[in-house]
Coordinates of C-alpha atoms and ligand atoms in Angstrom, one line a residue:
M1 CA 102.4 72.9 100.2
R2 CA 102.1 73.2 97.0
R3 CA 98.6 74.5 95.6
G4 CA 98.0 71.7 92.9
S5 CA 99.1 68.9 95.6
R6 CA 97.0 71.2 98.3
F7 CA 93.5 70.6 96.2
G8 CA 94.7 67.8 95.0
I9 CA 94.0 66.2 98.5
A10 CA 90.7 68.5 99.4
V11 CA 89.4 65.8 96.5
A12 CA 90.8 62.9 97.4
L13 CA 89.3 64.0 100.6
A14 CA 86.0 65.0 99.5
V15 CA 85.6 61.4 97.6
T16 CA 87.3 59.4 100.6
L17 CA 84.6 61.3 103.2
G18 CA 81.8 62.0 100.6
A19 CA 78.7 63.4 102.6
V20 CA 80.2 63.6 106.0
V21 CA 82.9 66.0 104.0
A22 CA 80.9 67.8 101.7
G23 CA 77.4 68.1 104.8
C24 CA 80.2 70.3 107.5
V25 CA 82.9 71.3 105.7
A26 CA 84.0 75.0 105.7
T27 CA 81.1 75.4 102.8
K28 CA 79.2 77.5 104.5
G29 CA 81.5 78.7 106.9
G30 CA 81.0 76.2 109.3
G31 CA 82.6 72.9 111.6
A32 CA 86.5 74.2 112.8
A33 CA 87.7 71.0 112.4
G34 CA 89.7 69.2 109.5
S35 CA 92.3 69.7 107.5
A36 CA 93.5 73.2 106.3
A37 CA 92.0 71.5 102.7
E38 CA 88.6 69.9 104.0
K39 CA 88.3 73.8 105.3
V40 CA 88.9 75.7 101.5
Y41 CA 87.6 73.5 99.7
V42 CA 83.7 74.2 98.4
K43 CA 82.3 71.2 96.1
P44 CA 81.3 72.2 92.8
G45 CA 78.6 73.0 92.3
E46 CA 78.5 75.0 95.8
K47 CA 78.6 78.3 96.9
D48 CA 80.7 80.0 99.3
A49 CA 79.8 81.6 102.7
Y50 CA 81.5 85.0 101.9
Y51 CA 81.6 87.3 99.1
A52 CA 85.0 89.0 99.6
F53 CA 86.2 92.4 97.8
L54 CA 88.8 93.1 96.7
S55 CA 90.1 96.4 95.7
G56 CA 91.6 96.7 92.7
G57 CA 94.8 99.4 93.7
H58 CA 96.4 100.9 90.6
H59 CA 94.6 98.4 88.5
G60 CA 91.0 101.1 89.2
N61 CA 89.0 97.9 89.4
V62 CA 87.6 96.1 91.8
Y63 CA 88.1 92.0 92.7
V64 CA 85.3 89.7 93.9
Y65 CA 86.2 86.5 95.4
G66 CA 84.7 83.6 96.9
I67 CA 85.5 82.7 100.9
P68 CA 86.6 80.3 101.7
S69 CA 87.3 78.3 98.6
C70 CA 89.7 82.5 97.8
R71 CA 88.2 82.1 93.8
H72 CA 88.3 84.6 91.7
I73 CA 84.7 84.8 90.6
T74 CA 84.9 88.6 89.1
T75 CA 86.2 91.7 88.3
I76 CA 83.9 94.7 88.5
P77 CA 85.2 97.7 85.9
V78 CA 85.0 100.9 88.2
F79 CA 87.7 104.0 87.0
T80 CA 89.2 102.0 83.6
P81 CA 88.5 101.0 81.4
E82 CA 87.0 97.6 80.1
P83 CA 86.8 96.2 77.3
A84 CA 84.7 92.5 77.5
V85 CA 82.7 94.7 78.3
G86 CA 83.2 97.8 76.9
Y87 CA 82.9 99.5 80.1
G88 CA 84.4 102.6 79.2
N89 CA 83.1 102.3 75.3
D90 CA 79.2 102.8 75.9
E91 CA 78.5 106.3 76.6
E92 CA 76.6 105.7 80.3
S93 CA 80.6 104.8 81.2
K94 CA 82.5 106.6 79.1
A95 CA 80.2 109.6 80.8
M96 CA 80.5 108.1 84.0
L97 CA 85.0 108.4 83.5
G98 CA 84.8 111.7 82.5
G99 CA 87.4 111.6 80.1
Y100 CA 89.7 109.0 83.2
T101 CA 91.5 106.6 81.9
W102 CA 93.1 105.1 85.5
G103 CA 92.6 104.9 88.8
D104 CA 94.2 103.7 92.4
A105 CA 91.6 102.6 94.6
H106 CA 92.1 101.8 98.0
H107 CA 89.2 101.4 100.1
P108 CA 86.0 99.8 99.6
G109 CA 83.0 100.1 101.5
L110 CA 80.2 98.2 102.0
S111 CA 76.7 100.5 103.0
E112 CA 75.2 99.8 106.5
T113 CA 72.6 100.3 108.4
D114 CA 73.0 100.3 111.9
G115 CA 76.3 99.9 111.5
D116 CA 76.3 96.5 110.0
Y117 CA 76.7 95.3 106.2
D118 CA 73.3 95.6 104.1
G119 CA 73.9 94.7 101.0
R120 CA 73.2 97.5 99.3
W121 CA 76.4 99.2 96.8
L122 CA 79.8 99.0 97.3
F123 CA 82.2 102.3 97.8
I124 CA 86.0 102.7 96.6
N125 CA 88.2 106.1 96.5
D126 CA 90.1 107.1 93.9
M127 CA 92.9 107.9 95.7
P128 CA 95.1 109.8 92.8
N129 CA 91.9 112.0 91.1
A130 CA 90.2 111.6 94.5
R131 CA 86.9 110.0 93.2
I132 CA 84.6 108.2 95.0
A133 CA 82.8 105.7 92.8
R134 CA 79.5 103.8 94.1
I135 CA 78.7 100.3 93.2
D136 CA 75.7 98.3 93.2
L137 CA 75.2 95.7 94.5
K138 CA 71.9 94.6 92.9
D139 CA 73.4 93.7 89.6
F140 CA 77.4 94.9 90.5
K141 CA 77.8 97.7 88.4
T142 CA 79.2 101.0 88.9
R143 CA 76.5 103.3 88.9
Q144 CA 78.2 106.7 89.9
I145 CA 81.7 108.0 90.0
Y146 CA 81.0 111.3 92.3
G147 CA 84.7 113.4 91.7
P148 CA 87.1 114.7 91.3
I149 CA 86.6 115.5 95.0
P150 CA 86.8 119.8 95.1
N151 CA 89.7 121.2 96.6
I152 CA 90.9 117.1 98.2
S153 CA 94.0 116.2 96.8
A154 CA 95.0 112.9 97.0
A155 CA 91.6 110.5 98.4
H156 CA 93.4 108.2 100.7
A157 CA 91.3 108.3 103.5
C158 CA 88.4 107.3 101.6
P159 CA 85.2 106.2 101.3
F160 CA 84.3 104.8 105.0
P161 CA 81.1 104.7 106.3
T162 CA 79.1 106.0 108.3
P163 CA 77.2 103.9 110.5
N164 CA 73.9 104.1 108.4
T165 CA 76.0 105.7 105.3
E166 CA 75.2 109.2 105.7
Y167 CA 78.2 110.1 104.3
V168 CA 81.3 108.4 102.8
F169 CA 84.3 110.5 103.7
A170 CA 87.7 111.3 101.8
A171 CA 90.7 112.8 103.2
S172 CA 94.2 115.2 101.1
R173 CA 96.9 112.7 101.2
F174 CA 98.9 115.2 99.5
S175 CA 98.7 119.1 100.8
V176 CA 97.9 121.4 98.1
P177 CA 97.1 125.2 98.1
V178 CA 93.3 126.6 99.1
P179 CA 92.3 127.3 95.9
N180 CA 95.7 125.6 94.1
R181 CA 96.9 128.3 92.3
D182 CA 100.4 130.0 91.4
V183 CA 102.8 129.8 95.2
K184 CA 106.2 128.7 96.3
V185 CA 106.1 125.0 97.3
E186 CA 109.0 127.2 100.2
D187 CA 105.8 128.3 101.3
Y188 CA 104.3 125.1 102.4
A189 CA 103.1 125.8 106.4
K190 CA 102.3 129.0 105.3
D191 CA 99.9 128.3 102.3
F192 CA 99.4 125.0 102.3
K193 CA 96.4 123.3 103.3
G194 CA 94.5 119.7 104.4
I195 CA 91.0 119.0 103.3
I196 CA 88.3 116.7 105.0
A197 CA 85.5 116.5 102.8
G198 CA 82.1 114.2 104.1
I199 CA 80.3 113.7 101.1
K200 CA 76.8 113.0 101.6
V201 CA 74.7 109.7 100.3
D202 CA 71.0 109.6 99.6
P203 CA 69.3 107.1 102.1
K204 CA 67.2 105.7 98.9
S205 CA 69.3 106.1 95.1
G206 CA 73.2 106.3 96.9
E207 CA 73.5 109.0 94.8
M208 CA 76.6 110.7 96.8
S209 CA 76.6 114.6 96.7
M210 CA 79.1 117.7 98.7
G211 CA 78.2 117.9 102.4
F212 CA 81.2 119.6 103.7
E213 CA 84.8 120.4 104.0
I214 CA 87.1 121.6 107.0
Q215 CA 89.7 122.9 106.5
M216 CA 93.2 121.2 108.2
P217 CA 96.7 121.7 109.0
P218 CA 99.0 120.7 106.2
F219 CA 99.8 117.3 107.6
D220 CA 98.8 114.1 105.2
W221 CA 95.9 112.9 105.9
D222 CA 96.0 109.1 105.7
L223 CA 93.4 106.9 106.9
S224 CA 89.4 107.3 108.3
D225 CA 86.5 105.6 109.8
A226 CA 83.6 105.8 111.5
G227 CA 83.0 105.9 115.0
K228 CA 79.3 103.9 116.8
G229 CA 77.7 103.2 118.8
P230 CA 78.5 105.2 121.8
S231 CA 80.8 107.7 118.7
L232 CA 78.0 107.2 116.7
G233 CA 78.9 111.1 114.3
W234 CA 82.0 111.0 114.6
Q235 CA 84.6 110.7 112.0
F236 CA 88.2 110.0 112.4
F237 CA 91.2 110.6 110.7
T238 CA 95.5 110.0 111.1
C239 CA 97.4 112.2 109.8
Y240 CA 101.3 111.7 109.5
N241 CA 104.0 114.7 108.6
S242 CA 102.4 117.0 111.5
E243 CA 106.2 118.5 110.7
M244 CA 104.9 120.1 107.7
A245 CA 108.3 118.7 105.1
Y246 CA 107.4 119.3 102.0
D247 CA 110.5 117.0 100.7
S248 CA 112.0 113.9 101.8
L249 CA 109.4 113.2 103.4
E250 CA 110.7 109.5 104.5
I251 CA 113.6 111.7 106.7
K252 CA 111.7 114.6 107.5
A253 CA 108.3 113.6 108.1
S254 CA 109.3 111.2 110.9
Q255 CA 110.8 113.9 112.9
N256 CA 108.1 114.6 115.4
E257 CA 107.5 111.9 118.8
M258 CA 103.8 113.0 118.1
D259 CA 101.5 112.8 115.2
Y260 CA 97.3 113.8 115.7
F261 CA 94.7 111.4 114.7
A262 CA 91.3 114.8 114.1
A263 CA 87.6 113.9 115.4
V264 CA 84.9 115.0 113.1
D265 CA 81.7 115.8 114.5
W266 CA 80.3 115.5 111.3
R267 CA 76.3 116.8 112.5
A268 CA 77.8 119.5 113.7
A269 CA 79.9 120.0 110.3
Q270 CA 76.6 120.2 108.4
K271 CA 74.6 121.8 110.8
A272 CA 77.5 125.1 110.1
V273 CA 78.1 124.3 105.7
D274 CA 74.2 124.9 106.1
E275 CA 73.6 127.8 109.1
G276 CA 76.0 129.5 106.3
K277 CA 79.0 129.4 107.8
A278 CA 81.4 127.9 105.6
T279 CA 83.5 129.7 102.3
T280 CA 82.7 128.3 99.1
I281 CA 85.5 127.3 97.2
N282 CA 85.4 125.7 94.1
G283 CA 82.2 125.0 94.6
A284 CA 82.0 123.5 97.7
P285 CA 81.6 125.0 101.5
V286 CA 84.7 124.7 103.6
L287 CA 84.6 125.4 107.6
D288 CA 87.7 126.7 108.4
P289 CA 88.2 125.6 112.2
Q290 CA 90.1 129.7 113.4
K291 CA 86.3 130.8 112.8
V292 CA 84.1 127.5 113.0
K293 CA 84.1 126.2 116.5
D294 CA 83.5 122.6 117.9
I295 CA 83.6 121.1 114.1
V296 CA 87.0 119.3 114.8
Y297 CA 89.3 117.9 117.1
L298 CA 92.6 117.1 117.3
I299 CA 94.5 113.0 119.7
P300 CA 98.2 112.8 119.9
V301 CA 99.5 109.5 118.2
P302 CA 103.0 108.2 118.4
K303 CA 104.7 107.4 115.5
S304 CA 103.4 108.4 112.8
P305 CA 99.7 106.8 112.0
H306 CA 98.2 104.5 109.5
G307 CA 95.2 102.9 110.3
V308 CA 92.2 104.2 112.7
D309 CA 89.7 101.4 113.9
V310 CA 87.1 101.3 115.6
D311 CA 86.6 98.2 117.8
P312 CA 83.3 97.2 117.4
S313 CA 81.1 98.8 120.6
G314 CA 82.7 101.9 119.4
Q315 CA 83.8 102.2 122.5
Y316 CA 87.3 102.2 121.3
V317 CA 89.8 104.0 118.8
C318 CA 93.2 102.1 117.4
C319 CA 95.8 103.9 115.9
S320 CA 99.5 102.3 115.2
G321 CA 102.3 104.2 114.3
K322 CA 103.8 102.2 112.3
L323 CA 107.2 103.3 113.7
Q324 CA 106.0 102.0 117.4
A325 CA 105.8 98.2 118.4
E326 CA 102.7 99.2 120.5
V327 CA 98.7 100.0 119.5
S328 CA 97.4 103.1 120.5
V329 CA 94.0 102.2 121.9
Y330 CA 92.1 105.9 122.5
S331 CA 88.9 105.9 125.0
F332 CA 86.1 107.8 123.2
A333 CA 84.4 108.9 126.4
K334 CA 87.7 110.1 127.5
I335 CA 87.2 111.9 124.2
K336 CA 84.0 113.0 124.5
A337 CA 84.7 113.9 127.7
A338 CA 87.8 115.8 127.2
I339 CA 86.1 117.8 124.8
D340 CA 83.1 118.7 126.8
A341 CA 85.8 120.1 129.5
K342 CA 87.3 121.9 126.8
K343 CA 90.5 120.4 128.3
F344 CA 92.4 121.3 125.0
E345 CA 96.6 121.4 125.4
G346 CA 96.9 124.1 122.7
D347 CA 95.5 124.4 118.6
K348 CA 96.0 123.8 115.0
M349 CA 95.6 126.5 113.3
G350 CA 91.7 126.5 115.2
A351 CA 91.9 123.0 116.3
P352 CA 91.9 122.6 119.4
T353 CA 94.7 119.1 120.8
L354 CA 93.5 117.4 123.4
K355 CA 96.6 115.6 125.9
F356 CA 97.1 112.4 125.2
E357 CA 97.0 111.2 128.5
D358 CA 93.8 112.5 129.0
C359 CA 92.2 109.8 125.4
L360 CA 95.0 107.1 126.0
E361 CA 93.0 104.0 127.6
A362 CA 95.6 101.3 126.8
K363 CA 99.1 100.3 124.6
V364 CA 99.1 97.0 123.5
P365 CA 102.6 95.4 121.8
V366 CA 101.3 94.2 119.1
G367 CA 104.9 94.1 117.9
L368 CA 106.4 96.1 114.9
G369 CA 105.3 98.1 112.3
P370 CA 101.7 97.5 113.4
L371 CA 99.6 98.9 110.3
H372 CA 95.4 98.4 110.7
T373 CA 93.4 96.7 113.1
Q374 CA 90.3 94.4 112.8
F375 CA 88.0 92.7 115.3
D376 CA 85.7 88.8 115.5
N377 CA 82.4 88.1 117.6
K378 CA 84.6 86.9 120.9
G379 CA 86.4 90.4 121.6
N380 CA 89.9 89.5 120.0
A381 CA 91.6 92.4 117.5
Y382 CA 94.0 91.2 114.6
T383 CA 96.7 93.9 113.7
S384 CA 98.9 93.4 110.3
L385 CA 102.3 93.7 110.9
F386 CA 104.0 95.5 108.1
L387 CA 107.7 94.8 110.0
D388 CA 107.2 91.2 111.4
S389 CA 105.0 90.1 108.7
Q390 CA 102.6 88.8 111.2
I391 CA 98.9 88.8 112.5
A392 CA 99.3 89.4 116.5
K393 CA 95.2 88.8 118.1
W394 CA 94.8 91.6 120.9
K395 CA 92.1 91.1 124.1
V396 CA 90.3 94.0 123.6
G397 CA 90.2 95.1 127.3
P398 CA 92.2 94.3 130.0
P399 CA 94.7 93.5 130.3
W400 CA 94.9 94.3 126.8
N401 CA 97.6 91.5 126.1
V402 CA 99.1 89.4 122.8
V403 CA 97.1 85.6 122.9
D404 CA 98.5 84.8 119.8
K405 CA 100.7 85.6 116.4
I406 CA 101.3 84.1 113.2
D407 CA 103.4 84.4 110.7
V408 CA 102.1 85.9 106.7
Y409 CA 104.1 85.9 103.7
Y410 CA 105.1 88.1 102.6
S411 CA 104.8 92.4 104.4
I412 CA 101.1 92.7 105.3
G413 CA 99.7 95.4 104.7
H414 CA 96.0 95.2 105.8
L415 CA 94.0 92.9 106.5
M416 CA 90.5 91.4 106.0
A417 CA 88.0 89.4 108.2
S418 CA 85.0 88.7 108.1
E419 CA 82.4 91.2 108.1
G420 CA 85.5 92.7 110.9
D421 CA 84.5 96.3 110.6
T422 CA 81.2 96.0 112.0
R423 CA 79.3 96.7 115.1
H424 CA 78.7 92.2 114.7
P425 CA 82.0 90.4 112.9
T426 CA 81.8 86.9 112.2
G427 CA 84.4 86.0 113.4
D428 CA 84.5 82.8 110.7
Y429 CA 88.1 84.4 108.7
V430 CA 90.6 86.7 108.6
V431 CA 92.3 87.7 105.4
A432 CA 95.9 88.6 105.1
L433 CA 96.8 91.1 102.4
D434 CA 100.6 91.1 101.7
K435 CA 102.0 93.5 100.0
L436 CA 104.8 90.7 98.6
S437 CA 104.4 87.0 97.4
K438 CA 108.0 86.4 96.8
D439 CA 108.3 83.3 96.2
R440 CA 104.4 81.8 97.4
Y441 CA 104.1 80.6 93.1
L442 CA 105.1 80.1 89.8
N443 CA 107.8 82.2 89.0
V444 CA 106.5 85.1 86.4
G445 CA 108.9 87.2 85.7
P446 CA 110.3 90.3 87.7
T447 CA 106.7 91.2 89.0
H448 CA 105.3 89.2 91.4
P449 CA 101.6 89.1 91.8
E450 CA 100.1 90.0 95.6
A451 CA 99.1 87.4 98.4
A452 CA 96.8 87.2 99.7
Q453 CA 96.0 84.3 102.7
L454 CA 93.2 82.8 104.1
I455 CA 93.4 82.5 107.9
D456 CA 90.7 80.2 109.8
L457 CA 89.6 82.1 113.2
R458 CA 87.3 79.2 115.0
G459 CA 89.1 77.6 116.7
P460 CA 91.6 79.0 119.6
K461 CA 95.1 79.5 117.5
M462 CA 95.4 81.0 114.2
E463 CA 96.1 78.6 111.2
L464 CA 96.3 78.9 108.1
L465 CA 94.3 77.4 105.3
Y466 CA 95.4 78.9 101.2
D467 CA 97.3 81.0 99.4
F468 CA 96.0 82.5 97.2
P469 CA 97.2 84.9 94.1
T470 CA 95.7 88.5 93.2
Y471 CA 96.6 90.5 90.1
L472 CA 98.3 94.6 91.0
E473 CA 97.2 95.5 94.6
P474 CA 94.7 95.3 96.8
H475 CA 94.9 97.5 99.4
Y476 CA 91.5 96.6 101.9
A477 CA 89.2 94.9 100.9
Q478 CA 86.2 93.7 102.9
M479 CA 83.8 90.4 102.8
I480 CA 80.0 90.0 103.8
K481 CA 78.3 86.9 104.1
A482 CA 77.0 85.5 101.0
D483 CA 73.2 84.8 102.0
K484 CA 73.5 89.0 102.5
L485 CA 73.3 89.9 98.5
H486 CA 71.1 88.7 96.3
P487 CA 71.9 90.4 92.9
I488 CA 69.8 90.2 90.1
T489 CA 70.5 87.4 87.0
V490 CA 68.0 89.7 83.8
Y491 CA 66.9 93.3 83.9
P492 CA 63.1 93.2 83.4
L493 CA 63.1 94.4 80.0
A494 CA 59.2 95.8 81.8
E495 CA 61.3 97.6 84.0
N496 CA 63.7 99.4 80.7
E497 CA 63.3 102.4 79.5
K498 CA 66.2 104.0 78.5
P499 CA 66.0 106.3 75.6
G500 CA 67.1 103.8 73.1
V501 CA 64.7 101.4 74.2
V502 CA 63.0 99.3 71.2
K503 CA 61.5 96.1 72.5
R504 CA 59.3 94.7 69.4
A505 CA 60.8 93.9 66.4
E506 CA 58.4 96.0 64.4
D507 CA 60.7 99.5 66.2
A508 CA 64.1 98.9 64.9
R509 CA 64.6 101.4 62.9
V510 CA 67.7 104.1 61.5
E511 CA 66.9 107.5 61.3
R512 CA 69.1 110.8 60.4
K513 CA 68.8 113.8 60.7
G514 CA 71.5 115.2 59.1
N515 CA 74.9 113.7 59.6
R516 CA 73.8 111.8 62.9
V517 CA 72.3 108.5 62.6
D518 CA 70.5 106.8 65.2
V519 CA 70.5 103.2 65.3
Y520 CA 67.5 101.6 67.7
G521 CA 67.7 97.9 66.8
L522 CA 67.1 95.5 69.0
V523 CA 69.4 91.7 69.9
V524 CA 67.8 88.2 70.6
R525 CA 70.0 84.9 69.8
S526 CA 70.8 84.7 67.2
H527 CA 70.0 87.9 64.5
F528 CA 71.2 91.9 64.7
T529 CA 68.4 93.8 64.1
P530 CA 69.2 96.0 61.7
D531 CA 72.0 93.6 60.7
I532 CA 72.4 96.4 57.8
V533 CA 73.2 99.7 58.5
K534 CA 74.0 101.8 55.9
V535 CA 75.7 105.0 56.4
N536 CA 78.4 108.3 55.8
Q537 CA 81.6 108.6 55.5
G538 CA 82.2 110.5 59.1
D539 CA 78.5 110.5 59.9
D540 CA 77.9 110.4 63.4
V541 CA 76.7 107.2 64.7
Y542 CA 75.2 106.4 67.4
F543 CA 74.1 102.7 67.5
H544 CA 71.3 102.2 70.5
W545 CA 70.7 98.2 71.3
T546 CA 68.8 96.3 73.3
N547 CA 69.2 93.4 74.1
L548 CA 65.6 91.6 74.2
E549 CA 66.4 88.5 76.1
Q550 CA 65.0 87.4 79.7
D551 CA 67.3 84.3 80.0
D552 CA 70.2 83.9 83.0
D553 CA 73.1 84.2 81.2
I554 CA 72.0 85.0 77.5
A555 CA 74.7 88.8 77.6
H556 CA 75.6 89.7 73.2
G557 CA 78.3 91.3 71.8
F558 CA 78.7 94.4 69.4
G559 CA 82.0 94.6 68.3
I560 CA 82.9 96.6 65.0
L561 CA 86.0 96.1 63.1
W562 CA 89.0 98.1 62.3
S563 CA 88.0 99.6 66.3
S564 CA 88.3 100.5 69.9
K565 CA 84.4 99.9 69.9
N566 CA 83.0 96.5 72.0
M567 CA 80.3 96.5 74.3
Q568 CA 78.5 93.3 75.6
I569 CA 74.1 93.7 76.6
E570 CA 72.7 92.2 79.1
P571 CA 69.8 90.3 79.1
G572 CA 66.8 92.7 79.0
E573 CA 69.5 95.9 79.1
T574 CA 70.0 99.4 75.9
K575 CA 73.2 100.3 75.6
T576 CA 74.6 103.3 73.2
M577 CA 77.7 103.2 71.4
R578 CA 79.0 106.3 69.0
W579 CA 80.8 105.5 66.5
T580 CA 81.9 107.9 63.6
P581 CA 82.6 106.1 60.4
E582 CA 86.2 107.1 58.8
K583 CA 86.3 105.4 55.6
T584 CA 84.3 104.1 52.7
G585 CA 83.7 100.3 52.3
I586 CA 81.9 97.6 54.1
N587 CA 82.7 97.6 57.5
P588 CA 81.7 94.4 59.4
F589 CA 80.0 94.1 62.7
Y590 CA 79.5 91.1 64.7
C591 CA 78.8 89.4 68.8
S592 CA 81.7 89.4 70.2
N593 CA 79.8 87.2 73.4
F594 CA 79.7 83.9 73.2
C595 CA 75.7 83.9 73.1
S596 CA 74.5 80.0 70.9
A597 CA 74.7 77.5 68.6
L598 CA 74.2 80.4 66.1
H599 CA 76.8 82.9 67.7
Q600 CA 78.9 82.5 65.0
E601 CA 76.3 83.4 62.9
M602 CA 75.4 86.6 64.6
Q603 CA 77.0 89.4 62.6
G604 CA 76.3 91.9 59.9
Y605 CA 77.4 94.4 57.3
I606 CA 78.3 98.6 58.0
E607 CA 78.0 99.7 54.0
V608 CA 79.7 103.2 54.5
R609 CA 79.5 105.6 51.4
A610 CA 81.5 108.9 50.4
K611 CA 80.3 112.1 52.4
G612 CA 77.6 113.7 50.6
S613 CA 75.6 110.2 49.6
P614 CA 71.4 110.1 49.3
Q615 CA 70.9 108.0 52.2
A616 CA 66.5 107.6 53.7
A617 CA 65.9 109.7 56.1
I618 CA 64.2 107.0 58.4
V619 CA 64.4 103.0 57.6
R620 CA 62.9 100.2 59.1
P621 CA 63.2 96.6 58.4
D622 CA 61.0 94.5 56.0
A623 CA 58.1 92.5 56.6
K624 CA 60.0 89.5 56.4
T625 CA 62.3 90.1 58.9
I626 CA 59.6 91.4 61.4
A627 CA 57.4 88.6 61.0
E628 CA 60.6 86.6 61.5
I629 CA 62.2 88.1 64.8
N630 CA 58.2 88.6 66.5
A631 CA 57.7 84.5 65.6
L632 CA 61.3 84.0 67.9
L633 CA 60.8 85.9 70.8
A634 CA 56.7 84.6 71.1
A635 CA 59.2 80.9 71.0
R636 CA 61.2 82.0 73.9
Ligands
RUQ701 S1 96.6 101.2 102.9 S2 97.8 98.9 102.8 CU1 95.4 102.8 101.5 CU2 96.7 100.8 104.3 CU3 97.0 100.6 101.1
CUA702 CU1 74.7 86.9 70.6 CU2 77.0 85.6 70.6

């Protein structure tokens, strides 16, 4: 059914059924009865039951959607400049981006307490540049970008937080020499290394810092998940290319029947670093399993695994072999028993290998191309099948059988179940994150959008409810119950202690020291103070604007003509932007964010005089302007 007509039906239903529909529709993730249209319809003015965070892939951002309506609510700039709000343009975000204008974000990781989402932070990786960002869910802003993490090349198995957010992880997808140096690629097996990094997260501030690194065999480390419950303290990582091929991987890396997943005892690894057992390489403490024992083990997995997913109880580790029609389910109790009994088959560069049969619990015949698994609250797992373009629902536990399948369109990668990777999944929905959309939307030329599909899990059978397009390219996504998040609506001015802050018109000023000019200004509907700024050609000008508004949704903008300079200043916020006047003349600026009836009047001029023109050391607004602004503020 076409999207338009489905929506039409939804509206008609709401009108005819009135309060009945409004009361029981899936607005709050409620009843399972009713048509698909009812189940996704969220009445105007009502809100969704879940926030969904979809990674922006090589767009470098995070998309926020409401579920079940599937409405795109906002995009959070993370690894890529964003001109509308000026992310990457103001001094603070520019410094955070560190000169990069691109990132490839794959896996959002919500912070957890006791294995459940706690709504504090969202972490996300930039694979190619081995960085991890932390978004504060108080204001949906990127607050830290950690990295490039030394020695990691392509942080794909990243960030996958531990159950109390003690750590986020990264592992090298491409092995390279560590330290990287002048070598021949043919010496791959000898000189290249994999690295797994445990990045500490400060429990109060969320600030990330280096914990430990472990030197691994030069396989391609792929995905990760944290142990919980009985497996708390362990982190699991799949790999492919245990063949150690360095070219034509699509053939050469699929030769072995078995690759591995690694089980890392992160407490033991941190302890070894704290006891001084690591070697410092590029500033990171690196543990070598050939010298430091009991930190990492390898367990065989058939056929080039991709996803590794721990079930809600923490007893089972589920690995998907891409070239196999089964999910291999391992028992953590068996893994632990084999480790404790030192039942090893051998080792790979110091990491002991366990026996497949000693660790395996079950093989679930899910179908072709299994990639990722999520869970519900009724003891079921859901595995995405890339080759079959299906989701398989199966029982976690005997008889380990598939109980339902649903077609998706087309070629599913990840899937996101509601809180489906926590200790307490809610079992309401799963969203298929499809790699191809082909004919599902209006044709917009050769590049189609990605396709996401909302599927209801509440009935006995999975039911497809809705299709919605997404921009390039969600890999993983997570959804959290909306009532767990309480974002602020303004930055309290009283708490603003930014260096450039100005809270009273009397304090607004332009200060000059040599050719550095600092404009300490304030913005309030509908005026820049100062709105005339006098500088000389070649000056180094810093505009520090404070938005004195304390009303919901009243942001101002600051855009300079004939430049790439624009930023948004939100209520109560101070932001700094650096600008160098290159030509003499008059250079207007204006408020770029619609703010009031007199938004169009909210503008100013920068007078740029010739180099060396006489300028005052300090310029303040005149008494009349101060009085006017203070009257404005008093009237708020
Ligand atoms: S990975 S599906 Cu990062 Cu599965 Cu993309
Ligand atoms: Cu301020 Cu528009």
